[in-house]
PDB file of N, CA and C in Angstrom:
ATOM      1  N   MET A   1      69.512  96.980 129.542  1.00 41.00           N
ATOM      2  CA  MET A   1      69.634  95.696 129.013  1.00 41.00           C
ATOM      3  C   MET A   1      69.196  94.728 130.141  1.00 41.00           C
ATOM      4  N   SER A   2      68.117  94.043 129.926  1.00 43.00           N
ATOM      5  CA  SER A   2      67.631  93.332 130.985  1.00 43.00           C
ATOM      6  C   SER A   2      68.427  91.949 131.076  1.00 43.00           C
ATOM      7  N   GLY A   3      68.646  91.628 132.298  1.00 48.00           N
ATOM      8  CA  GLY A   3      69.327  90.341 132.634  1.00 48.00           C
ATOM      9  C   GLY A   3      70.833  90.287 132.351  1.00 48.00           C
ATOM     10  N   SER A   4      71.434  91.443 132.054  1.00 44.00           N
ATOM     11  CA  SER A   4      72.899  91.512 131.744  1.00 44.00           C
ATOM     12  C   SER A   4      73.382  92.654 132.450  1.00 44.00           C
ATOM     13  N   SER A   5      74.681  92.762 132.838  1.00 45.00           N
ATOM     14  CA  SER A   5      75.299  93.955 133.369  1.00 45.00           C
ATOM     15  C   SER A   5      76.228  94.580 132.370  1.00 45.00           C
ATOM     16  N   ALA A   6      76.123  95.886 132.329  1.00 48.00           N
ATOM     17  CA  ALA A   6      76.987  96.639 131.412  1.00 48.00           C
ATOM     18  C   ALA A   6      78.423  96.841 132.017  1.00 48.00           C
ATOM     19  N   SER A   7      79.356  96.683 131.116  1.00 47.00           N
ATOM     20  CA  SER A   7      80.726  96.853 131.514  1.00 47.00           C
ATOM     21  C   SER A   7      81.423  98.095 131.051  1.00 47.00           C
ATOM     22  N   ASN A   8      82.304  98.628 131.865  1.00 50.00           N
ATOM     23  CA  ASN A   8      82.937  99.853 131.488  1.00 50.00           C
ATOM     24  C   ASN A   8      84.228  99.563 130.681  1.00 50.00           C
ATOM     25  N   THR A   9      84.564  98.410 130.407  1.00 53.00           N
ATOM     26  CA  THR A   9      85.837  97.957 129.752  1.00 53.00           C
ATOM     27  C   THR A   9      85.321  97.317 128.374  1.00 53.00           C
ATOM     28  N   ALA A  10      86.314  97.427 127.648  1.00 57.00           N
ATOM     29  CA  ALA A  10      86.144  96.771 126.255  1.00 57.00           C
ATOM     30  C   ALA A  10      87.415  95.794 126.014  1.00 57.00           C
ATOM     31  N   GLU A  11      87.019  94.815 125.290  1.00 59.00           N
ATOM     32  CA  GLU A  11      88.173  93.879 125.037  1.00 59.00           C
ATOM     33  C   GLU A  11      88.079  93.430 123.559  1.00 59.00           C
ATOM     34  N   PHE A  12      89.093  93.427 122.772  1.00 54.00           N
ATOM     35  CA  PHE A  12      89.041  93.004 121.485  1.00 54.00           C
ATOM     36  C   PHE A  12      90.177  91.918 121.174  1.00 54.00           C
ATOM     37  N   LYS A  13      89.769  90.832 120.734  1.00 51.00           N
ATOM     38  CA  LYS A  13      90.730  89.658 120.455  1.00 51.00           C
ATOM     39  C   LYS A  13      90.321  89.284 119.007  1.00 51.00           C
ATOM     40  N   GLN A  14      91.452  88.872 118.344  1.00 55.00           N
ATOM     41  CA  GLN A  14      91.174  88.501 117.011  1.00 55.00           C
ATOM     42  C   GLN A  14      92.460  87.533 116.661  1.00 55.00           C
ATOM     43  N   LYS A  15      92.274  86.382 116.287  1.00 55.00           N
ATOM     44  CA  LYS A  15      93.117  85.474 115.820  1.00 55.00           C
ATOM     45  C   LYS A  15      93.472  85.578 114.457  1.00 55.00           C
ATOM     46  N   PRO A  16      94.685  85.520 113.905  1.00 57.00           N
ATOM     47  CA  PRO A  16      94.839  85.516 112.356  1.00 57.00           C
ATOM     48  C   PRO A  16      94.176  84.477 111.712  1.00 57.00           C
ATOM     49  N   ALA A  17      93.715  84.788 110.590  1.00 64.00           N
ATOM     50  CA  ALA A  17      92.949  83.778 109.759  1.00 64.00           C
ATOM     51  C   ALA A  17      94.060  82.811 109.080  1.00 64.00           C
ATOM     52  N   GLY A  18      95.336  83.141 109.115  1.00 69.00           N
ATOM     53  CA  GLY A  18      96.367  82.472 108.585  1.00 69.00           C
ATOM     54  C   GLY A  18      97.323  83.462 107.960  1.00 69.00           C
ATOM     55  N   ARG A  19      98.389  83.027 107.220  1.00 70.00           N
ATOM     56  CA  ARG A  19      99.383  83.850 106.674  1.00 70.00           C
ATOM     57  C   ARG A  19      98.685  84.693 105.649  1.00 70.00           C
ATOM     58  N   LEU A  20      99.163  85.991 105.744  1.00 71.00           N
ATOM     59  CA  LEU A  20      98.663  87.000 104.791  1.00 71.00           C
ATOM     60  C   LEU A  20      99.421  86.682 103.413  1.00 71.00           C
ATOM     61  N   THR A  21      98.731  86.795 102.388  1.00 77.00           N
ATOM     62  CA  THR A  21      99.334  86.665 101.013  1.00 77.00           C
ATOM     63  C   THR A  21     100.065  87.814 100.559  1.00 77.00           C
ATOM     64  N   LEU A  22      99.822  88.995 101.057  1.00 89.00           N
ATOM     65  CA  LEU A  22     100.512  90.227 100.610  1.00 89.00           C
ATOM     66  C   LEU A  22     101.498  90.708 101.602  1.00 89.00           C
ATOM     67  N   PRO A  23     102.650  91.140 101.066  1.00 92.00           N
ATOM     68  CA  PRO A  23     103.627  91.778 102.122  1.00 92.00           C
ATOM     69  C   PRO A  23     103.189  93.125 102.644  1.00 92.00           C
ATOM     70  N   ILE A  24     103.831  93.415 103.732  1.00 91.00           N
ATOM     71  CA  ILE A  24     103.561  94.738 104.413  1.00 91.00           C
ATOM     72  C   ILE A  24     104.882  95.525 104.359  1.00 91.00           C
ATOM     73  N   VAL A  25     104.711  96.840 103.931  1.00 91.00           N
ATOM     74  CA  VAL A  25     105.694  97.730 103.997  1.00 91.00           C
ATOM     75  C   VAL A  25     105.348  98.556 105.217  1.00 91.00           C
ATOM     76  N   PHE A  26     106.287  98.594 106.298  1.00 89.00           N
ATOM     77  CA  PHE A  26     105.995  99.212 107.507  1.00 89.00           C
ATOM     78  C   PHE A  26     106.890 100.370 107.775  1.00 89.00           C
ATOM     79  N   ILE A  27     106.160 101.561 107.870  1.00 86.00           N
ATOM     80  CA  ILE A  27     106.791 102.912 108.090  1.00 86.00           C
ATOM     81  C   ILE A  27     106.597 103.334 109.514  1.00 86.00           C
ATOM     82  N   PRO A  28     107.798 103.336 110.293  1.00 84.00           N
ATOM     83  CA  PRO A  28     107.583 103.755 111.610  1.00 84.00           C
ATOM     84  C   PRO A  28     107.313 105.285 111.730  1.00 84.00           C
ATOM     85  N   GLY A  29     106.924 105.845 112.727  1.00 76.00           N
ATOM     86  CA  GLY A  29     106.651 107.212 112.914  1.00 76.00           C
ATOM     87  C   GLY A  29     107.964 107.981 112.826  1.00 76.00           C
ATOM     88  N   TRP A  30     107.884 109.335 112.644  1.00 69.00           N
ATOM     89  CA  TRP A  30     108.949 110.281 112.652  1.00 69.00           C
ATOM     90  C   TRP A  30     109.793 110.044 113.871  1.00 69.00           C
ATOM     91  N   ILE A  31     111.155 110.037 113.745  1.00 68.00           N
ATOM     92  CA  ILE A  31     112.093 109.939 114.691  1.00 68.00           C
ATOM     93  C   ILE A  31     112.051 108.698 115.491  1.00 68.00           C
ATOM     94  N   SER A  32     111.118 107.680 115.356  1.00 75.00           N
ATOM     95  CA  SER A  32     111.183 106.389 115.944  1.00 75.00           C
ATOM     96  C   SER A  32     112.323 105.562 115.429  1.00 75.00           C
ATOM     97  N   HIS A  33     112.869 104.752 116.211  1.00 73.00           N
ATOM     98  CA  HIS A  33     114.028 103.869 115.762  1.00 73.00           C
ATOM     99  C   HIS A  33     113.621 102.523 115.729  1.00 73.00           C
ATOM    100  N   LEU A  34     114.333 101.740 115.041  1.00 76.00           N
ATOM    101  CA  LEU A  34     114.040 100.349 114.767  1.00 76.00           C
ATOM    102  C   LEU A  34     114.011  99.560 116.094  1.00 76.00           C
ATOM    103  N   ARG A  35     114.861  99.909 117.044  1.00 78.00           N
ATOM    104  CA  ARG A  35     114.864  99.204 118.356  1.00 78.00           C
ATOM    105  C   ARG A  35     113.516  99.404 119.115  1.00 78.00           C
ATOM    106  N   SER A  36     112.673 100.417 118.769  1.00 81.00           N
ATOM    107  CA  SER A  36     111.415 100.712 119.281  1.00 81.00           C
ATOM    108  C   SER A  36     110.433  99.536 118.869  1.00 81.00           C
ATOM    109  N   TRP A  37     110.776  98.928 117.734  1.00 84.00           N
ATOM    110  CA  TRP A  37     109.840  97.990 117.163  1.00 84.00           C
ATOM    111  C   TRP A  37     110.284  96.457 117.311  1.00 84.00           C
ATOM    112  N   PHE A  38     111.414  96.221 118.088  1.00 83.00           N
ATOM    113  CA  PHE A  38     111.892  94.913 118.116  1.00 83.00           C
ATOM    114  C   PHE A  38     110.815  93.837 118.689  1.00 83.00           C
ATOM    115  N   ASN A  39     110.005  94.366 119.549  1.00 89.00           N
ATOM    116  CA  ASN A  39     108.962  93.262 119.931  1.00 89.00           C
ATOM    117  C   ASN A  39     107.800  93.156 119.050  1.00 89.00           C
ATOM    118  N   PHE A  40     107.534  94.290 118.351  1.00 88.00           N
ATOM    119  CA  PHE A  40     106.218  94.198 117.504  1.00 88.00           C
ATOM    120  C   PHE A  40     106.642  93.614 116.065  1.00 88.00           C
ATOM    121  N   LEU A  41     107.658  93.885 115.468  1.00 88.00           N
ATOM    122  CA  LEU A  41     107.952  93.369 114.041  1.00 88.00           C
ATOM    123  C   LEU A  41     108.033  91.850 114.017  1.00 88.00           C
ATOM    124  N   PRO A  42     108.697  91.089 114.951  1.00 89.00           N
ATOM    125  CA  PRO A  42     108.628  89.618 114.748  1.00 89.00           C
ATOM    126  C   PRO A  42     107.257  89.002 114.837  1.00 89.00           C
ATOM    127  N   VAL A  43     106.384  89.721 115.666  1.00 88.00           N
ATOM    128  CA  VAL A  43     104.996  89.237 115.760  1.00 88.00           C
ATOM    129  C   VAL A  43     104.244  89.426 114.378  1.00 88.00           C
ATOM    130  N   LEU A  44     104.462  90.632 113.946  1.00 87.00           N
ATOM    131  CA  LEU A  44     103.798  90.927 112.615  1.00 87.00           C
ATOM    132  C   LEU A  44     104.377  89.997 111.457  1.00 87.00           C
ATOM    133  N   ALA A  45     105.651  89.651 111.552  1.00 89.00           N
ATOM    134  CA  ALA A  45     106.285  88.875 110.486  1.00 89.00           C
ATOM    135  C   ALA A  45     105.877  87.339 110.626  1.00 89.00           C
ATOM    136  N   GLN A  46     105.140  87.022 111.626  1.00 88.00           N
ATOM    137  CA  GLN A  46     104.621  85.581 111.733  1.00 88.00           C
ATOM    138  C   GLN A  46     103.632  85.362 110.677  1.00 88.00           C
ATOM    139  N   ASN A  47     102.951  86.365 110.253  1.00 86.00           N
ATOM    140  CA  ASN A  47     101.889  86.183 109.354  1.00 86.00           C
ATOM    141  C   ASN A  47     102.089  86.918 108.084  1.00 86.00           C
ATOM    142  N   ALA A  48     103.102  87.640 107.790  1.00 88.00           N
ATOM    143  CA  ALA A  48     103.443  88.294 106.510  1.00 88.00           C
ATOM    144  C   ALA A  48     104.836  88.511 106.296  1.00 88.00           C
ATOM    145  N   ASP A  49     105.236  88.773 105.048  1.00 91.00           N
ATOM    146  CA  ASP A  49     106.603  89.311 104.897  1.00 91.00           C
ATOM    147  C   ASP A  49     106.467  90.796 105.135  1.00 91.00           C
ATOM    148  N   VAL A  50     107.434  91.283 105.918  1.00 91.00           N
ATOM    149  CA  VAL A  50     107.524  92.636 106.416  1.00 91.00           C
ATOM    150  C   VAL A  50     108.810  93.348 105.823  1.00 91.00           C
ATOM    151  N   TYR A  51     108.620  94.499 105.344  1.00 90.00           N
ATOM    152  CA  TYR A  51     109.656  95.354 104.868  1.00 90.00           C
ATOM    153  C   TYR A  51     109.721  96.564 105.857  1.00 90.00           C
ATOM    154  N   TYR A  52     110.687  96.746 106.487  1.00 85.00           N
ATOM    155  CA  TYR A  52     110.708  98.001 107.372  1.00 85.00           C
ATOM    156  C   TYR A  52     111.423  99.077 106.687  1.00 85.00           C
ATOM    157  N   PHE A  53     110.729 100.197 106.604  1.00 84.00           N
ATOM    158  CA  PHE A  53     111.320 101.433 105.856  1.00 84.00           C
ATOM    159  C   PHE A  53     112.015 102.414 106.729  1.00 84.00           C
ATOM    160  N   GLU A  54     113.343 102.316 106.787  1.00 79.00           N
ATOM    161  CA  GLU A  54     114.042 103.220 107.593  1.00 79.00           C
ATOM    162  C   GLU A  54     114.188 104.650 106.959  1.00 79.00           C
ATOM    163  N   THR A  55     113.332 105.449 107.388  1.00 76.00           N
ATOM    164  CA  THR A  55     113.258 106.865 106.712  1.00 76.00           C
ATOM    165  C   THR A  55     114.583 107.625 107.038  1.00 76.00           C
ATOM    166  N   ARG A  56     114.786 108.554 106.204  1.00 73.00           N
ATOM    167  CA  ARG A  56     116.110 109.330 106.090  1.00 73.00           C
ATOM    168  C   ARG A  56     116.436 110.080 107.331  1.00 73.00           C
ATOM    169  N   GLU A  57     115.415 110.467 108.155  1.00 67.00           N
ATOM    170  CA  GLU A  57     115.890 111.274 109.422  1.00 67.00           C
ATOM    171  C   GLU A  57     116.390 110.321 110.558  1.00 67.00           C
ATOM    172  N   LYS A  58     116.375 109.143 110.320  1.00 67.00           N
ATOM    173  CA  LYS A  58     116.856 108.105 111.255  1.00 67.00           C
ATOM    174  C   LYS A  58     118.427 107.875 111.140  1.00 67.00           C
ATOM    175  N   PRO A  59     119.007 107.664 112.316  1.00 64.00           N
ATOM    176  CA  PRO A  59     120.466 107.308 112.163  1.00 64.00           C
ATOM    177  C   PRO A  59     120.837 106.027 111.484  1.00 64.00           C
ATOM    178  N   GLY A  60     119.885 105.093 111.469  1.00 63.00           N
ATOM    179  CA  GLY A  60     120.178 103.793 110.666  1.00 63.00           C
ATOM    180  C   GLY A  60     119.860 103.976 109.148  1.00 63.00           C
ATOM    181  N   SER A  61     119.390 105.044 108.674  1.00 66.00           N
ATOM    182  CA  SER A  61     119.111 105.256 107.339  1.00 66.00           C
ATOM    183  C   SER A  61     120.426 105.198 106.535  1.00 66.00           C
ATOM    184  N   GLN A  62     120.374 104.585 105.359  1.00 64.00           N
ATOM    185  CA  GLN A  62     121.613 104.421 104.473  1.00 64.00           C
ATOM    186  C   GLN A  62     121.750 105.655 103.501  1.00 64.00           C
ATOM    187  N   ILE A  63     121.064 106.751 103.843  1.00 63.00           N
ATOM    188  CA  ILE A  63     121.210 107.916 103.145  1.00 63.00           C
ATOM    189  C   ILE A  63     122.530 108.694 103.481  1.00 63.00           C
ATOM    190  N   ASN A  64     123.292 108.931 102.481  1.00 57.00           N
ATOM    191  CA  ASN A  64     124.540 109.719 102.736  1.00 57.00           C
ATOM    192  C   ASN A  64     124.414 110.980 103.601  1.00 57.00           C
ATOM    193  N   ASN A  65     125.212 111.087 104.598  1.00 56.00           N
ATOM    194  CA  ASN A  65     125.009 112.299 105.497  1.00 56.00           C
ATOM    195  C   ASN A  65     125.127 113.620 104.723  1.00 56.00           C
ATOM    196  N   ASN A  66     125.958 113.741 103.607  1.00 58.00           N
ATOM    197  CA  ASN A  66     126.005 115.017 102.929  1.00 58.00           C
ATOM    198  C   ASN A  66     124.728 115.250 102.178  1.00 58.00           C
ATOM    199  N   ILE A  67     124.162 114.145 101.529  1.00 58.00           N
ATOM    200  CA  ILE A  67     122.769 114.354 101.019  1.00 58.00           C
ATOM    201  C   ILE A  67     121.715 114.594 102.090  1.00 58.00           C
ATOM    202  N   TYR A  68     121.778 114.072 103.331  1.00 55.00           N
ATOM    203  CA  TYR A  68     120.837 114.464 104.337  1.00 55.00           C
ATOM    204  C   TYR A  68     120.836 115.866 104.668  1.00 55.00           C
ATOM    205  N   ARG A  69     122.014 116.512 104.610  1.00 58.00           N
ATOM    206  CA  ARG A  69     122.173 117.875 105.237  1.00 58.00           C
ATOM    207  C   ARG A  69     121.760 118.852 104.120  1.00 58.00           C
ATOM    208  N   GLN A  70     121.527 118.390 102.784  1.00 64.00           N
ATOM    209  CA  GLN A  70     121.269 119.362 101.910  1.00 64.00           C
ATOM    210  C   GLN A  70     119.752 119.915 102.047  1.00 64.00           C
ATOM    211  N   LYS A  71     119.580 121.135 101.612  1.00 62.00           N
ATOM    212  CA  LYS A  71     118.286 121.862 101.819  1.00 62.00           C
ATOM    213  C   LYS A  71     117.312 121.060 100.985  1.00 62.00           C
ATOM    214  N   GLY A  72     116.057 120.832 101.593  1.00 62.00           N
ATOM    215  CA  GLY A  72     115.089 120.120 100.916  1.00 62.00           C
ATOM    216  C   GLY A  72     115.062 118.639 101.111  1.00 62.00           C
ATOM    217  N   SER A  73     116.092 118.095 101.813  1.00 69.00           N
ATOM    218  CA  SER A  73     116.214 116.632 101.887  1.00 69.00           C
ATOM    219  C   SER A  73     115.336 116.003 103.025  1.00 69.00           C
ATOM    220  N   PHE A  74     114.744 116.891 103.796  1.00 73.00           N
ATOM    221  CA  PHE A  74     113.887 116.400 104.850  1.00 73.00           C
ATOM    222  C   PHE A  74     112.431 117.004 104.764  1.00 73.00           C
ATOM    223  N   THR A  75     111.828 116.634 103.809  1.00 79.00           N
ATOM    224  CA  THR A  75     110.423 117.159 103.638  1.00 79.00           C
ATOM    225  C   THR A  75     109.503 115.980 103.355  1.00 79.00           C
ATOM    226  N   ILE A  76     108.186 116.272 103.472  1.00 80.00           N
ATOM    227  CA  ILE A  76     107.179 115.231 103.303  1.00 80.00           C
ATOM    228  C   ILE A  76     107.205 114.821 101.873  1.00 80.00           C
ATOM    229  N   GLU A  77     107.611 115.748 100.926  1.00 85.00           N
ATOM    230  CA  GLU A  77     107.670 115.333  99.512  1.00 85.00           C
ATOM    231  C   GLU A  77     108.805 114.430  99.245  1.00 85.00           C
ATOM    232  N   ARG A  78     109.972 114.742  99.863  1.00 82.00           N
ATOM    233  CA  ARG A  78     111.183 113.854  99.787  1.00 82.00           C
ATOM    234  C   ARG A  78     110.867 112.451 100.387  1.00 82.00           C
ATOM    235  N   HIS A  79     110.272 112.455 101.516  1.00 83.00           N
ATOM    236  CA  HIS A  79     109.998 111.267 102.180  1.00 83.00           C
ATOM    237  C   HIS A  79     109.011 110.334 101.394  1.00 83.00           C
ATOM    238  N   SER A  80     108.022 111.034 100.604  1.00 86.00           N
ATOM    239  CA  SER A  80     107.185 110.257  99.810  1.00 86.00           C
ATOM    240  C   SER A  80     107.908 109.679  98.543  1.00 86.00           C
ATOM    241  N   GLU A  81     108.851 110.573  97.984  1.00 88.00           N
ATOM    242  CA  GLU A  81     109.684 110.032  97.061  1.00 88.00           C
ATOM    243  C   GLU A  81     110.557 108.837  97.269  1.00 88.00           C
ATOM    244  N   ASP A  82     111.210 108.901  98.507  1.00 86.00           N
ATOM    245  CA  ASP A  82     111.985 107.708  98.982  1.00 86.00           C
ATOM    246  C   ASP A  82     111.054 106.499  99.019  1.00 86.00           C
ATOM    247  N   LEU A  83     109.836 106.674  99.560  1.00 88.00           N
ATOM    248  CA  LEU A  83     108.820 105.546  99.708  1.00 88.00           C
ATOM    249  C   LEU A  83     108.503 105.032  98.352  1.00 88.00           C
ATOM    250  N   ALA A  84     108.257 105.887  97.508  1.00 90.00           N
ATOM    251  CA  ALA A  84     107.892 105.439  96.020  1.00 90.00           C
ATOM    252  C   ALA A  84     109.134 104.757  95.459  1.00 90.00           C
ATOM    253  N   LEU A  85     110.279 105.083  95.714  1.00 89.00           N
ATOM    254  CA  LEU A  85     111.625 104.406  95.172  1.00 89.00           C
ATOM    255  C   LEU A  85     111.695 102.958  95.810  1.00 89.00           C
ATOM    256  N   LEU A  86     111.393 102.894  97.077  1.00 88.00           N
ATOM    257  CA  LEU A  86     111.489 101.634  97.757  1.00 88.00           C
ATOM    258  C   LEU A  86     110.420 100.673  97.160  1.00 88.00           C
ATOM    259  N   ILE A  87     109.211 101.115  97.019  1.00 92.00           N
ATOM    260  CA  ILE A  87     108.083 100.282  96.566  1.00 92.00           C
ATOM    261  C   ILE A  87     108.416  99.773  95.112  1.00 92.00           C
ATOM    262  N   ARG A  88     109.025 100.731  94.266  1.00 92.00           N
ATOM    263  CA  ARG A  88     109.446 100.231  92.972  1.00 92.00           C
ATOM    264  C   ARG A  88     110.597  99.342  92.923  1.00 92.00           C
ATOM    265  N   HIS A  89     111.506  99.465  93.865  1.00 90.00           N
ATOM    266  CA  HIS A  89     112.636  98.608  93.997  1.00 90.00           C
ATOM    267  C   HIS A  89     112.173  97.276  94.491  1.00 90.00           C
ATOM    268  N   LEU A  90     111.235  97.232  95.225  1.00 92.00           N
ATOM    269  CA  LEU A  90     110.613  95.827  95.609  1.00 92.00           C
ATOM    270  C   LEU A  90     109.743  95.171  94.624  1.00 92.00           C
ATOM    271  N   GLY A  91     109.407  95.888  93.581  1.00 93.00           N
ATOM    272  CA  GLY A  91     108.629  95.343  92.519  1.00 93.00           C
ATOM    273  C   GLY A  91     107.127  95.371  92.871  1.00 93.00           C
ATOM    274  N   PHE A  92     106.765  96.039  93.805  1.00 93.00           N
ATOM    275  CA  PHE A  92     105.334  96.163  94.204  1.00 93.00           C
ATOM    276  C   PHE A  92     104.523  97.070  93.335  1.00 93.00           C
ATOM    277  N   LYS A  93     103.299  96.493  93.106  1.00 86.00           N
ATOM    278  CA  LYS A  93     102.277  97.399  92.394  1.00 86.00           C
ATOM    279  C   LYS A  93     101.194  97.744  93.148  1.00 86.00           C
ATOM    280  N   ASN A  94     100.289  98.528  92.627  1.00 84.00           N
ATOM    281  CA  ASN A  94      99.087  98.967  93.414  1.00 84.00           C
ATOM    282  C   ASN A  94      98.315  97.780  93.767  1.00 84.00           C
ATOM    283  N   GLY A  95      97.919  97.550  94.916  1.00 82.00           N
ATOM    284  CA  GLY A  95      97.037  96.547  95.349  1.00 82.00           C
ATOM    285  C   GLY A  95      97.797  95.228  95.719  1.00 82.00           C
ATOM    286  N   ASN A  96      99.130  95.098  95.558  1.00 91.00           N
ATOM    287  CA  ASN A  96      99.667  93.778  95.802  1.00 91.00           C
ATOM    288  C   ASN A  96     100.700  93.903  97.129  1.00 91.00           C
ATOM    289  N   PHE A  97     100.339  94.851  97.908  1.00 93.00           N
ATOM    290  CA  PHE A  97     100.986  95.035  99.240  1.00 93.00           C
ATOM    291  C   PHE A  97     100.213  95.918 100.142  1.00 93.00           C
ATOM    292  N   TYR A  98     100.433  95.784 101.484  1.00 91.00           N
ATOM    293  CA  TYR A  98      99.925  96.646 102.422  1.00 91.00           C
ATOM    294  C   TYR A  98     100.970  97.715 102.875  1.00 91.00           C
ATOM    295  N   LEU A  99     100.418  98.824 103.219  1.00 90.00           N
ATOM    296  CA  LEU A  99     101.336  99.882 103.686  1.00 90.00           C
ATOM    297  C   LEU A  99     100.835 100.249 105.027  1.00 90.00           C
ATOM    298  N   ALA A 100     101.687 100.183 106.094  1.00 88.00           N
ATOM    299  CA  ALA A 100     101.256 100.386 107.444  1.00 88.00           C
ATOM    300  C   ALA A 100     102.193 101.244 108.081  1.00 88.00           C
ATOM    301  N   GLY A 101     101.716 102.083 108.990  1.00 85.00           N
ATOM    302  CA  GLY A 101     102.425 103.023 109.778  1.00 85.00           C
ATOM    303  C   GLY A 101     101.750 103.598 110.910  1.00 85.00           C
ATOM    304  N   PRO A 102     102.234 103.740 112.091  1.00 82.00           N
ATOM    305  CA  PRO A 102     101.440 104.136 113.320  1.00 82.00           C
ATOM    306  C   PRO A 102     101.216 105.753 113.234  1.00 82.00           C
ATOM    307  N   SER A 103     101.999 106.554 112.523  1.00 70.00           N
ATOM    308  CA  SER A 103     101.691 107.888 112.626  1.00 70.00           C
ATOM    309  C   SER A 103     101.817 108.621 111.207  1.00 70.00           C
ATOM    310  N   MET A 104     101.807 107.945 110.261  1.00 52.00           N
ATOM    311  CA  MET A 104     101.931 108.424 108.883  1.00 52.00           C
ATOM    312  C   MET A 104     100.663 108.603 108.329  1.00 52.00           C
TER     313      MET A 104
END
């Protein structure tokens, strides 16, 4: 590239275009705790309504401990069913919310 120097670093900046019109259902990674997201979620919530999905393997989940210990209660299928129940409970339909998660 004539007349310019190449850089070994990359930088990405983007300002939000404004408040998002669709809510976000946020699913943290397996065994990650809500306190791990205390700095991130308020920033995300500045531009959208955010629903944090506390999955059943986490201590903060409202799943009854007896149910949690039952065989088959900690599977990808069960996790998917829990998520589907939450989405229905919130009244969301296909295309009217964002689903976000760092390792899902």
